[in-house]
Short mmCIF file of C-alpha atoms and ligand atoms in Angstrom, two decimals:
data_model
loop_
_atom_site.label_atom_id
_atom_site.label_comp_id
_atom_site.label_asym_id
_atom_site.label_seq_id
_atom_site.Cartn_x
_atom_site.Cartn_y
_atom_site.Cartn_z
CA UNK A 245 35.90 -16.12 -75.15
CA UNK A 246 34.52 -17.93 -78.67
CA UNK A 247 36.58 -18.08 -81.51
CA UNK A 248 33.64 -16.43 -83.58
CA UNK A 249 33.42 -13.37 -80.72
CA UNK A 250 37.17 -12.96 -81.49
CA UNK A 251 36.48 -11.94 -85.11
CA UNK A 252 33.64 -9.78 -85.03
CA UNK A 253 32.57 -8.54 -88.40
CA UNK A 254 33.77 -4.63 -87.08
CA UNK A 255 36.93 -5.49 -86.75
CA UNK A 256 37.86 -6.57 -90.05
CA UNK A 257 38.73 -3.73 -93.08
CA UNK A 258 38.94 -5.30 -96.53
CA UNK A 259 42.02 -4.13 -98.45
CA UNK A 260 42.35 -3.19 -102.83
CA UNK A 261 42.80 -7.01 -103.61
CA UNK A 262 41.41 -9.27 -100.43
CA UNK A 263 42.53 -12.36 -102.62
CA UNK A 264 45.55 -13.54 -100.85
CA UNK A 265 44.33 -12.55 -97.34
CA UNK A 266 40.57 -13.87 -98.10
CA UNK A 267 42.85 -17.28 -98.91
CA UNK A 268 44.70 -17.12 -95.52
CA UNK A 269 41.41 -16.18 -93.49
CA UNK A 270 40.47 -19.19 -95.02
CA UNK A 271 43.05 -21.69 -94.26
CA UNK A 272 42.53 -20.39 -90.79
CA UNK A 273 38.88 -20.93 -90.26
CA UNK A 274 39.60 -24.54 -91.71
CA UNK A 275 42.49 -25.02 -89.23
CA UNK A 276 40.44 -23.92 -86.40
CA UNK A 277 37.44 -25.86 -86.95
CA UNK A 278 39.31 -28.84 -87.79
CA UNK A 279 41.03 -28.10 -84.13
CA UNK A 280 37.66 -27.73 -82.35
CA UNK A 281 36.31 -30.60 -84.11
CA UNK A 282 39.16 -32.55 -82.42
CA UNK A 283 38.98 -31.03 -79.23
CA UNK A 284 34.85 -31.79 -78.97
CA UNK A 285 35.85 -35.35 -79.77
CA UNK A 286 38.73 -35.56 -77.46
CA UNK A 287 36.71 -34.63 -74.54
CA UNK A 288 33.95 -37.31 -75.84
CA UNK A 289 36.38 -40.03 -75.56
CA UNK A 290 37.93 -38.82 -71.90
CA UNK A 291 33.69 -38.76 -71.25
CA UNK A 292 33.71 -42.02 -72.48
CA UNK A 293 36.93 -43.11 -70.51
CA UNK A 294 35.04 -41.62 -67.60
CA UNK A 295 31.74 -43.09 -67.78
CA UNK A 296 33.69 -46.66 -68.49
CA UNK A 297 35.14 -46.40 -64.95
CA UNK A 298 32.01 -45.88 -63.62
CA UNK A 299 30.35 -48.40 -65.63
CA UNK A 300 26.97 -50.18 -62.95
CA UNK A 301 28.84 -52.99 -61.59
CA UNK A 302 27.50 -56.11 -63.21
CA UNK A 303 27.65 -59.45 -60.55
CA UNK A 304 29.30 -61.65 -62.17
CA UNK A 305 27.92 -64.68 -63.44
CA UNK A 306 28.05 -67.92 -61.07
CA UNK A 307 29.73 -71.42 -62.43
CA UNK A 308 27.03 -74.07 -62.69
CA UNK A 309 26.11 -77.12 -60.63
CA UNK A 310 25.06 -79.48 -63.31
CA UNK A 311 23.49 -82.08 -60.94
CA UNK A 312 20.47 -81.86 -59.05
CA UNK A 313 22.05 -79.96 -56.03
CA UNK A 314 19.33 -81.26 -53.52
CA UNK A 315 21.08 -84.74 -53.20
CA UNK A 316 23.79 -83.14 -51.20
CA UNK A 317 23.28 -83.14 -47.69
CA UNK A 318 23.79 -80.00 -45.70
CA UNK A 319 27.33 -78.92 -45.32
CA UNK A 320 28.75 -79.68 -41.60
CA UNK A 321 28.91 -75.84 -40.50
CA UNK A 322 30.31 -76.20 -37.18
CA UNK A 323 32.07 -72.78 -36.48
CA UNK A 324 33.71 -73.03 -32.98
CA UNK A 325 37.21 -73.27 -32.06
CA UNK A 326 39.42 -75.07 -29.49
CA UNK A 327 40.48 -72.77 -27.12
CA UNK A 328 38.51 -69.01 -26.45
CA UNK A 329 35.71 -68.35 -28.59
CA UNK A 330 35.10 -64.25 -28.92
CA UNK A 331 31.65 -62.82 -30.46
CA UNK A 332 33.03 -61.54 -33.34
CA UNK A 333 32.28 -60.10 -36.72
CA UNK A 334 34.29 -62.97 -38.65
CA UNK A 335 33.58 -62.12 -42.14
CA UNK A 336 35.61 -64.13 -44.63
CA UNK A 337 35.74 -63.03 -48.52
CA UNK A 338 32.48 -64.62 -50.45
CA UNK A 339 32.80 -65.91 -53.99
CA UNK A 340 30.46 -65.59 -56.35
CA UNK A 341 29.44 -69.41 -56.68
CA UNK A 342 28.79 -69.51 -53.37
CA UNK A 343 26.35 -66.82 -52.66
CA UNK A 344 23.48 -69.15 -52.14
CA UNK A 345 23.33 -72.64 -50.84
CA UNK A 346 21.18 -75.46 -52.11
CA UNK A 347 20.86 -79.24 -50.47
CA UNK A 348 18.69 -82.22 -49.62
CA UNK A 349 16.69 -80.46 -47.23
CA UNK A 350 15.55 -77.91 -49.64
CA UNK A 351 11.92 -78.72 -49.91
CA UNK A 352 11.58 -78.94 -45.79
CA UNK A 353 12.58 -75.24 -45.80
CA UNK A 354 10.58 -74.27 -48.91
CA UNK A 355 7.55 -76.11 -47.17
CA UNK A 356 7.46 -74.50 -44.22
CA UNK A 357 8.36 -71.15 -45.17
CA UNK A 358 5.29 -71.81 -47.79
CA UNK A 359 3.35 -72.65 -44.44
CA UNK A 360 4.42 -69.35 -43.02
CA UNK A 361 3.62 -67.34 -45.69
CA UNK A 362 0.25 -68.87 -46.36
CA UNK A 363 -0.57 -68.38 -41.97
CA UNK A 364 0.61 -64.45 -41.94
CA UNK A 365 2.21 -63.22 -44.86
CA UNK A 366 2.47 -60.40 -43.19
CA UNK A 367 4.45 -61.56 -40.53
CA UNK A 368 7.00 -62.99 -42.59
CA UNK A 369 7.14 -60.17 -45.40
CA UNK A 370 7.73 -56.23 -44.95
CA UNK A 371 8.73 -53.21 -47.01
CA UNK A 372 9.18 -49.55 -46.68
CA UNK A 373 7.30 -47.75 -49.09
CA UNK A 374 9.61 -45.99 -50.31
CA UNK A 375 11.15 -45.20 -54.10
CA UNK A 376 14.61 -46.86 -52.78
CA UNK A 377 13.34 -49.56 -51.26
CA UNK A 378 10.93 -50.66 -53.75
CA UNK A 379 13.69 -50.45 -55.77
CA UNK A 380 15.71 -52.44 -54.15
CA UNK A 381 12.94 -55.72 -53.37
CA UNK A 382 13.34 -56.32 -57.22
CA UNK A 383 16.79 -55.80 -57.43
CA UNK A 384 16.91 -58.56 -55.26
CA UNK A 385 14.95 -60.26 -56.65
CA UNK A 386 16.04 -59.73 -60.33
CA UNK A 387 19.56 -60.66 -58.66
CA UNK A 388 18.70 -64.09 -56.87
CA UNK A 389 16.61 -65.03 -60.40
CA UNK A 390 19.90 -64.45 -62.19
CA UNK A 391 22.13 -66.31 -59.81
CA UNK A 392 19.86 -69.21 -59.10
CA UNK A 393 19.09 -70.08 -63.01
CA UNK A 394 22.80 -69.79 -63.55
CA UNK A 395 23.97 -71.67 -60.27
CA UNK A 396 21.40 -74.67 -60.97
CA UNK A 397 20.59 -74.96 -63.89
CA UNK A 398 18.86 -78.13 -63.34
CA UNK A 399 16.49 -76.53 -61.11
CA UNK A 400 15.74 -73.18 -61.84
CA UNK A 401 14.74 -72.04 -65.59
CA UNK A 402 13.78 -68.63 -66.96
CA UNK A 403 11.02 -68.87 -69.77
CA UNK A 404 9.69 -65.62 -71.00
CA UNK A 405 8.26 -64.04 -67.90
CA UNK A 406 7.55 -67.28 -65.29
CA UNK A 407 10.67 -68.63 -63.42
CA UNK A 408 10.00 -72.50 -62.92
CA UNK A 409 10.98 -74.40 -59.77
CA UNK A 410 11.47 -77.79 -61.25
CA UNK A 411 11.71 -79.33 -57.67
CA UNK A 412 8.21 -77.84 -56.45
CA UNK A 413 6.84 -77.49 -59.98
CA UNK A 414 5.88 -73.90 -59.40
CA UNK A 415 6.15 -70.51 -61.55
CA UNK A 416 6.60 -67.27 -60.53
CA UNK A 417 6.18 -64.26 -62.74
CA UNK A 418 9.16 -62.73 -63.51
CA UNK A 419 9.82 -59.65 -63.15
CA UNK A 420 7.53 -59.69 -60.11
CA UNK A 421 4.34 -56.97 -59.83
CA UNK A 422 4.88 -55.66 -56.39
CA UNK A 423 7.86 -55.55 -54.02
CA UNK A 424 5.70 -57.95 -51.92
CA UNK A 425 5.95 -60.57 -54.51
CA UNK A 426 9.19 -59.57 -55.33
CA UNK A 427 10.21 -60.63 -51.84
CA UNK A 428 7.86 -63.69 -51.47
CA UNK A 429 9.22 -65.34 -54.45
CA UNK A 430 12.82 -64.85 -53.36
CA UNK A 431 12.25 -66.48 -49.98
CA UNK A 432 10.29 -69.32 -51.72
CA UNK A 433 13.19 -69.64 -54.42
CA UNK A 434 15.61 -70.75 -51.60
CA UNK A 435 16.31 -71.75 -48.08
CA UNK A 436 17.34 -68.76 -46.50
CA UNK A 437 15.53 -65.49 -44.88
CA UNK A 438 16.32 -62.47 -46.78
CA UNK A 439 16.93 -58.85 -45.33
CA UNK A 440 17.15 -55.38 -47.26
CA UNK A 441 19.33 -53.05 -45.48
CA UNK A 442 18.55 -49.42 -46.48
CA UNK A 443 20.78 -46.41 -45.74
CA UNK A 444 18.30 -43.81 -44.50
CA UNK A 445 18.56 -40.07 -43.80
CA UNK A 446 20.08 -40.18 -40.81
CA UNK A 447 23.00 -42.01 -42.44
CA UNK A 448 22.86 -45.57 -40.60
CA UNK A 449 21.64 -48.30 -42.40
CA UNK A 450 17.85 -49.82 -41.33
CA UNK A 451 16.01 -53.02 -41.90
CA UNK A 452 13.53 -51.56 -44.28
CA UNK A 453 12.57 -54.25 -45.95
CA UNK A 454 12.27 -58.38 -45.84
CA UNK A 455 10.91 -62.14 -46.12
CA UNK A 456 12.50 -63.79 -43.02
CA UNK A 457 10.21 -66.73 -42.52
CA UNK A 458 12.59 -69.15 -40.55
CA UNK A 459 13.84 -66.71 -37.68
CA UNK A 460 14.01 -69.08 -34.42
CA UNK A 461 13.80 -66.55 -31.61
CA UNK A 462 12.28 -63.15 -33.28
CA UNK A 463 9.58 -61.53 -35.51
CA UNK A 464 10.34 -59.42 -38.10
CA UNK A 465 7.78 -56.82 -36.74
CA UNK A 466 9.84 -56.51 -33.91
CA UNK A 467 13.24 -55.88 -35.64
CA UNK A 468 11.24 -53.63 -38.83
CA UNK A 469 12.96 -50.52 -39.51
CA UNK A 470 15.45 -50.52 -37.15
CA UNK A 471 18.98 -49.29 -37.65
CA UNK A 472 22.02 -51.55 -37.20
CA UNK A 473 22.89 -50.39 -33.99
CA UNK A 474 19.40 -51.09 -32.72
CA UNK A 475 19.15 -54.35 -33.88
CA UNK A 476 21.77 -55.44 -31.88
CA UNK A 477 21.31 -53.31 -28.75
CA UNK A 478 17.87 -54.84 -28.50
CA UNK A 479 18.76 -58.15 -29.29
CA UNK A 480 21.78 -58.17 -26.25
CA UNK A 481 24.60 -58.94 -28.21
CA UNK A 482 27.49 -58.93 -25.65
CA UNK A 483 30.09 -56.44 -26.07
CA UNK A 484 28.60 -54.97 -29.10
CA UNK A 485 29.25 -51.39 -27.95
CA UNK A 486 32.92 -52.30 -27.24
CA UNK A 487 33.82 -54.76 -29.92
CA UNK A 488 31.50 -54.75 -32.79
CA UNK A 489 29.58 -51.24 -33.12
CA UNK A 490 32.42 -49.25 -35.27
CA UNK A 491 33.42 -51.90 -37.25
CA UNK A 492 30.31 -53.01 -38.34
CA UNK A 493 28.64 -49.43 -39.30
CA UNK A 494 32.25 -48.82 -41.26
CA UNK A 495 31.78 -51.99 -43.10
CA UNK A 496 28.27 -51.00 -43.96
CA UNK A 497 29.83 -47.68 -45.01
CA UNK A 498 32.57 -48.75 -47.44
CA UNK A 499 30.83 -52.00 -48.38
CA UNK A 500 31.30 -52.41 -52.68
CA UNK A 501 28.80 -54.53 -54.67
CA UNK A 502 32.18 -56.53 -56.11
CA UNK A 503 33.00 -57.33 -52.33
CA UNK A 504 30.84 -59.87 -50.74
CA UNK A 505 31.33 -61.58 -47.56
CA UNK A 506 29.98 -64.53 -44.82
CA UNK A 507 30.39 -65.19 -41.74
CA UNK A 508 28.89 -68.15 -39.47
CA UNK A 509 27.74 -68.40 -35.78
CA UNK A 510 25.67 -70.52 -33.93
CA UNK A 511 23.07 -71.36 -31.40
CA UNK A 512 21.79 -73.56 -28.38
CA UNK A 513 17.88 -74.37 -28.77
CA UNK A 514 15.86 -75.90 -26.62
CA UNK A 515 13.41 -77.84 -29.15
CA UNK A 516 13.49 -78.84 -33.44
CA UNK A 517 11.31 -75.52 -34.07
CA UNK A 518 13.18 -74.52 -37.39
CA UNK A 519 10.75 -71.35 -37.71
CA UNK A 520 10.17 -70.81 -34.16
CA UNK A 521 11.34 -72.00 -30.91
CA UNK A 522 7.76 -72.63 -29.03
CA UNK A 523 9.93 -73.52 -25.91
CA UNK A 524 11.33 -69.60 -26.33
CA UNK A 525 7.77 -68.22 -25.74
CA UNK A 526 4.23 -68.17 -28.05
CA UNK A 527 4.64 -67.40 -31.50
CA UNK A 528 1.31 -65.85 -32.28
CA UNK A 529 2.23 -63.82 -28.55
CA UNK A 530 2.90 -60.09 -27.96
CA UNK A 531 6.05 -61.27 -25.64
CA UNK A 532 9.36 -60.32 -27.59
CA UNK A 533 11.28 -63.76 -26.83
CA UNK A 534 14.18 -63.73 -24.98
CA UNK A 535 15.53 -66.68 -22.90
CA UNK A 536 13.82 -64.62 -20.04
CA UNK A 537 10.80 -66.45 -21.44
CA UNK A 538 12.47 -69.45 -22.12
CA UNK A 539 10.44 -72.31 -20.67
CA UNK A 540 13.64 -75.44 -20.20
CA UNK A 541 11.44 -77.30 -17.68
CA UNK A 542 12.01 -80.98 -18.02
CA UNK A 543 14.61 -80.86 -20.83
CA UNK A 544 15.94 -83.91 -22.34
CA UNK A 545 19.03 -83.80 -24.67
CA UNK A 546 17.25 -85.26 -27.59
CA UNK A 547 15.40 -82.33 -27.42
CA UNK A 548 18.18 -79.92 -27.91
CA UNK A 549 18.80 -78.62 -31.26
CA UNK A 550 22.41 -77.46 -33.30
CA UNK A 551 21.39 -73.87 -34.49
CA UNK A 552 23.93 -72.34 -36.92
CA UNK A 553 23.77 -69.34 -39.63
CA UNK A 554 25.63 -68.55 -42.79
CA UNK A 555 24.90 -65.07 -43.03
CA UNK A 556 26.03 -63.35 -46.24
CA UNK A 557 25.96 -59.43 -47.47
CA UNK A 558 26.53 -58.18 -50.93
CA UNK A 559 25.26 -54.56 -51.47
CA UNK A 560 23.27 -54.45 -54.72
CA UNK A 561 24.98 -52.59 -57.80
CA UNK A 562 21.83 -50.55 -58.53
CA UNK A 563 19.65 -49.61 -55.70
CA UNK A 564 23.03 -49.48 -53.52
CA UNK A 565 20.84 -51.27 -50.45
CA UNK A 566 22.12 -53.89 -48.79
CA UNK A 567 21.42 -57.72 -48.83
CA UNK A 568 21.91 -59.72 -45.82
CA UNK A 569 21.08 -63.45 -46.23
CA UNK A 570 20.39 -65.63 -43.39
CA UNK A 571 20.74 -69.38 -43.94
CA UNK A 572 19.83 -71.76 -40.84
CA UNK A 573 21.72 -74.97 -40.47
CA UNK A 574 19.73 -76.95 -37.93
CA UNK A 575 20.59 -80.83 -36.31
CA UNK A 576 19.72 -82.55 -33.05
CA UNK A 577 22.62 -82.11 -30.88
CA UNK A 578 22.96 -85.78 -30.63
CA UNK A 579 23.16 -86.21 -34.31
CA UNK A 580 26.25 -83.72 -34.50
CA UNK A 581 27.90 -85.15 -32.00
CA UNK A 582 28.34 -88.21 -33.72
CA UNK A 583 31.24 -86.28 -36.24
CA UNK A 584 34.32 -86.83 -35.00
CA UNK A 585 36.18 -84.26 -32.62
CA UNK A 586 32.66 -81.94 -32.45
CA UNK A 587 31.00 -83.15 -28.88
CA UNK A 588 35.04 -82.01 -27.38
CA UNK A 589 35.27 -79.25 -29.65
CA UNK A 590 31.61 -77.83 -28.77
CA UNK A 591 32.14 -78.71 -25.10
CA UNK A 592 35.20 -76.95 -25.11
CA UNK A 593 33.95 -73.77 -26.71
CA UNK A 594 31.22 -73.22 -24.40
CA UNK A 595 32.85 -73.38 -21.42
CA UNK A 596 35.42 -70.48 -22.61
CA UNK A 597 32.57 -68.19 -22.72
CA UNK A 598 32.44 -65.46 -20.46
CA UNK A 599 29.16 -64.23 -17.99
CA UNK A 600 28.36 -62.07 -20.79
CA UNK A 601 28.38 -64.57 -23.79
CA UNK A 602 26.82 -67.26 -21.56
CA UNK A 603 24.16 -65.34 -20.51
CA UNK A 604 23.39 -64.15 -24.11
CA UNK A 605 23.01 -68.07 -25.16
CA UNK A 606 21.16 -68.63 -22.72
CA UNK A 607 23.78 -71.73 -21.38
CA UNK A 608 21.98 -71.83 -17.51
CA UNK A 609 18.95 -73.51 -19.26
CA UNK A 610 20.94 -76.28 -21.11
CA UNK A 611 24.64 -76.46 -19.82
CA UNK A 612 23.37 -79.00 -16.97
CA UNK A 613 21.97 -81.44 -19.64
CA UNK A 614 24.23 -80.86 -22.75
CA UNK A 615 27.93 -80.46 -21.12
CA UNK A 616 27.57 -84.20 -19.39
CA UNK A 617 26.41 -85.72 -22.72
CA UNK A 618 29.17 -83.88 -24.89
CA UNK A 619 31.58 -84.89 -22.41
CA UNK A 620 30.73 -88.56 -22.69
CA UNK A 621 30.48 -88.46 -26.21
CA UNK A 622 33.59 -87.59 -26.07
CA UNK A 623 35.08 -89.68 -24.13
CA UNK A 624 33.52 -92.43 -26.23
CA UNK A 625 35.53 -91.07 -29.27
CA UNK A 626 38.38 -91.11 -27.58
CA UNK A 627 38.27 -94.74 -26.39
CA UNK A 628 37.20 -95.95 -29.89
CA UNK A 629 39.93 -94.22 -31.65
CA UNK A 630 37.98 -91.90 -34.03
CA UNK A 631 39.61 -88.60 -33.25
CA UNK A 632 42.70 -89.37 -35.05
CA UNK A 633 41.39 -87.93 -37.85
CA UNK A 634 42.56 -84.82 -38.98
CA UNK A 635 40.02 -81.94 -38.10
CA UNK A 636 39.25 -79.47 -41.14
CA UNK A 637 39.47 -75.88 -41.04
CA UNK A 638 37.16 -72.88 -39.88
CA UNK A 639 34.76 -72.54 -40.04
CA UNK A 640 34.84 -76.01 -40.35
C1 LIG B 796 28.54 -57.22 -40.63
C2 LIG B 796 27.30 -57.58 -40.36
C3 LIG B 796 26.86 -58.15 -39.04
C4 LIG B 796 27.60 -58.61 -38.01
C5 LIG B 796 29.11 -58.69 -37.91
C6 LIG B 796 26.68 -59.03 -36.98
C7 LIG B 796 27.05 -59.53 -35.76
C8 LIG B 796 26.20 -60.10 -34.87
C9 LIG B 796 26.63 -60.85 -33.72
C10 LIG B 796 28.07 -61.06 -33.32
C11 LIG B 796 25.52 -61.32 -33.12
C12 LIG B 796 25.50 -62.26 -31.91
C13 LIG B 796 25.26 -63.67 -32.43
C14 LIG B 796 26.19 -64.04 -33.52
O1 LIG B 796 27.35 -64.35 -33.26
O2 LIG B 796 25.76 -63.95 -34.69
C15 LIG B 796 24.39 -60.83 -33.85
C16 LIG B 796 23.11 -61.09 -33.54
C17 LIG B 796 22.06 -60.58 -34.24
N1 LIG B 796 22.13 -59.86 -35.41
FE1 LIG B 796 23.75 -59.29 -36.38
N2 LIG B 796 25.41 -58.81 -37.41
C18 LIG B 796 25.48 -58.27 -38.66
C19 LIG B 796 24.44 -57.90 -39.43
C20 LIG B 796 23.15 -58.00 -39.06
C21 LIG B 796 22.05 -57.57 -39.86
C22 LIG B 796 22.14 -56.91 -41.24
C23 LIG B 796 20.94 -57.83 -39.17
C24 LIG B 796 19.57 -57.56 -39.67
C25 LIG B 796 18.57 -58.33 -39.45
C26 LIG B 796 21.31 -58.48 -37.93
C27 LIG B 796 20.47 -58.91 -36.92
C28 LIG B 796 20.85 -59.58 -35.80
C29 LIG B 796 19.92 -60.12 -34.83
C30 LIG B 796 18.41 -60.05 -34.88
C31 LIG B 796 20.68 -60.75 -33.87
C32 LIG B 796 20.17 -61.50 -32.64
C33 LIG B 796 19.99 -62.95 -32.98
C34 LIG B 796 19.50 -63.72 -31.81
O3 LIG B 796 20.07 -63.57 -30.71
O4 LIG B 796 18.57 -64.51 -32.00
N3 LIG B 796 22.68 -58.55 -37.90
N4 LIG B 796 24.84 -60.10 -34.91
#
């Protein structure tokens, strides 16, 4: 009940001389609005408290590379282990420098995924058409434009509404029209695919939107819309109903915006297609590719190519979707195995596979041309001395 219901004008009854009472009546009105005027502001500041904890998280802001980061060659990803080596989800903590990597072969990525998009943008680029969604293709791209100009500086500069690529000399407008060119720009701003994961009715998260221009072995058609589960049901990946399928819909679950992570893995394939692997089947086909298709007639070892991802998710503070980043580290297999301890160490992981793993990386259509040439380059190493080195640590 109000204060002002409480003391109706009924229920008072003036007495002879209402001086003295008229005086306390008075006090107490000023008493009680005083109170309530401390109250109100009380529960303002608890609001305030409140809304403070639940301030948008804001990503915080990246140190800066000063130089011109494409005179740094690629970093020497090589994530295999002596010993067994599980599929596994082997996501390590990601700082916030680190969220996108930059080096000397930026402009062979930028030019071919400029290739790609200029063939079938289409192909390459995909949204739902949804509010969320939308939403969330600018996030990302309001993110990477924020990261990237703070990152490299040197580089990337924000001037009114163009962000200019000093390396390529182009300008992209800023904020971007359409989610399309939202996502365009981002995969022509750096060298990885990019993949919005959107948490949909049914409560899994699905691949509702993304630029992934630089895949390997599948088209983004293919893998469209599909929920987590699918993606790697249809894609084979052994023991994934066992080992991984829990885990990985938790972690898309609980996943915070101030917690990103990375993991690494890597690949066997056949031929130096960084954007496709034509030896995998017909890009322009209708064939999904599989290593059922896989043509490894007449293979030679020069042929064979080092195929390794840094994969990073961060779920964006505003449109709460979720940003997976796939960056492809590619060599010849004989160039890697020129760093000491890696043709043992590689040789040595692939044989601890099981049927499963082995038949997932397809090893029948390479093992009989790469395990004798990682074997002698190894032996090599040995005789000249150059694995006394100390090896570094994974992923390595
Ligand atoms: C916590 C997140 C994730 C984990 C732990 C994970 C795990 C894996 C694993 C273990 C594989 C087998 C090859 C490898 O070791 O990478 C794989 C393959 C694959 N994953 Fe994921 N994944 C994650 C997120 C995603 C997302 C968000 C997508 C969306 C595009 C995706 C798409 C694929 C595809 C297409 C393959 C097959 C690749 C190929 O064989 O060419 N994954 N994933």
């Amino acid at each position: 009940m109000e204060f002002f219901d409480m003391i109706s004008p009924t229920a008072l009854s003036l007495p002879a001389n209402p001086l003295p009472i008229l005086g306390i009546l008075a006090s107490l009105l000023a008493w009680l609005f005083l109170k309530s005027f401390t109250v109100k502001n009380s529960k303002i500041d608890s609001r305030k408290h409140k809304s403070e904890g639940n301030e948008p998280f804001v990503t915080p802001l990246p140190n800066a590379i000063l130089d011109d980061p494409t005179v740094t060659p690629p970093k020497l990803y090589r994530p295999f282990r002596h010993g067994p080596n599980f599929i596994t989800m082997g996501i390590r903590k990601l700082g916030w420098d680190n969220w996108i990597e930059m080096d000397s072969y930026f402009l062979r990525y930028h030019d071919m995924k400029a290739a790609e998009l200029k063939k079938e943008f289409h192909e390459h680029v995909k949204y739902v058409d949804n509010e969320a969604t939308r939403d969330a293709c600018f996030e990302l791209n309001e993110e990477l434009v924020r990261y990237l100009t703070h990152r490299y500086p040197k580089v990337y500069r924000l001037e009114g509404v163009k962000v200019h690529n000093s390396l390529t000399s182009e300008s992209f407008a800023f904020p971007a029209a359409t989610p399309d060119e939202a996502l365009a720009t981002s995969a022509l701003l750096v060298q990885d695919d990019l993949v919005i994961m959107v948490k949909n009715d049914d409560g899994e998260y699905h691949l509702d939107a993304a630029a992934v221009c630089l895949p390997g072995f599948w088209r983004l058609k293919e893998k469209f819309r599909m929920s987590l589960d699918t993606l790697h049901f249809e894609a084979g990946v052994p023991h994934y109903a066992a080992k991984l399928q829990k885990a990985m819909n938790k972690f898309f679950q609980k996943l915070t915006p101030d917690k990103p992570v990375e993991r690494n893995n890597f690949f066997i394939q056949l031929d130096d297609g960084l954007h496709w692997s034509h030896r995998m089947g017909d890009q322009q086909g209708t064939e999904v590719a599989s290593w059922a298709t896989a043509n490894s007639r007449g293979l030679a070892v020069d042929e064979i190519h080092f195929r390794s991802e840094r994969q990073t998710l961060r779920r964006l503070p505003r449109s709460n979707a979720i940003v997976f980043t796939i960056r492809t580290y590619f060599e010849p297999v004989t160039k890697i195995a020129q760093e000491p301890h890696i043709p043992g160490r590689l040789g040595e992981a692939i044989r601890s596979w099981d049927d499963t793993v082995s038949f997932y990386k397809g090893k029948s259509h390479w093992d009989k041309i790469l395990l004798p040439y990682l074997d002698e380059q190894d032996k090599l190493q040995k005789e000249r001395g150059e694995i006394q080195s100390e090896e570094a640590n994974f992923p390595y």
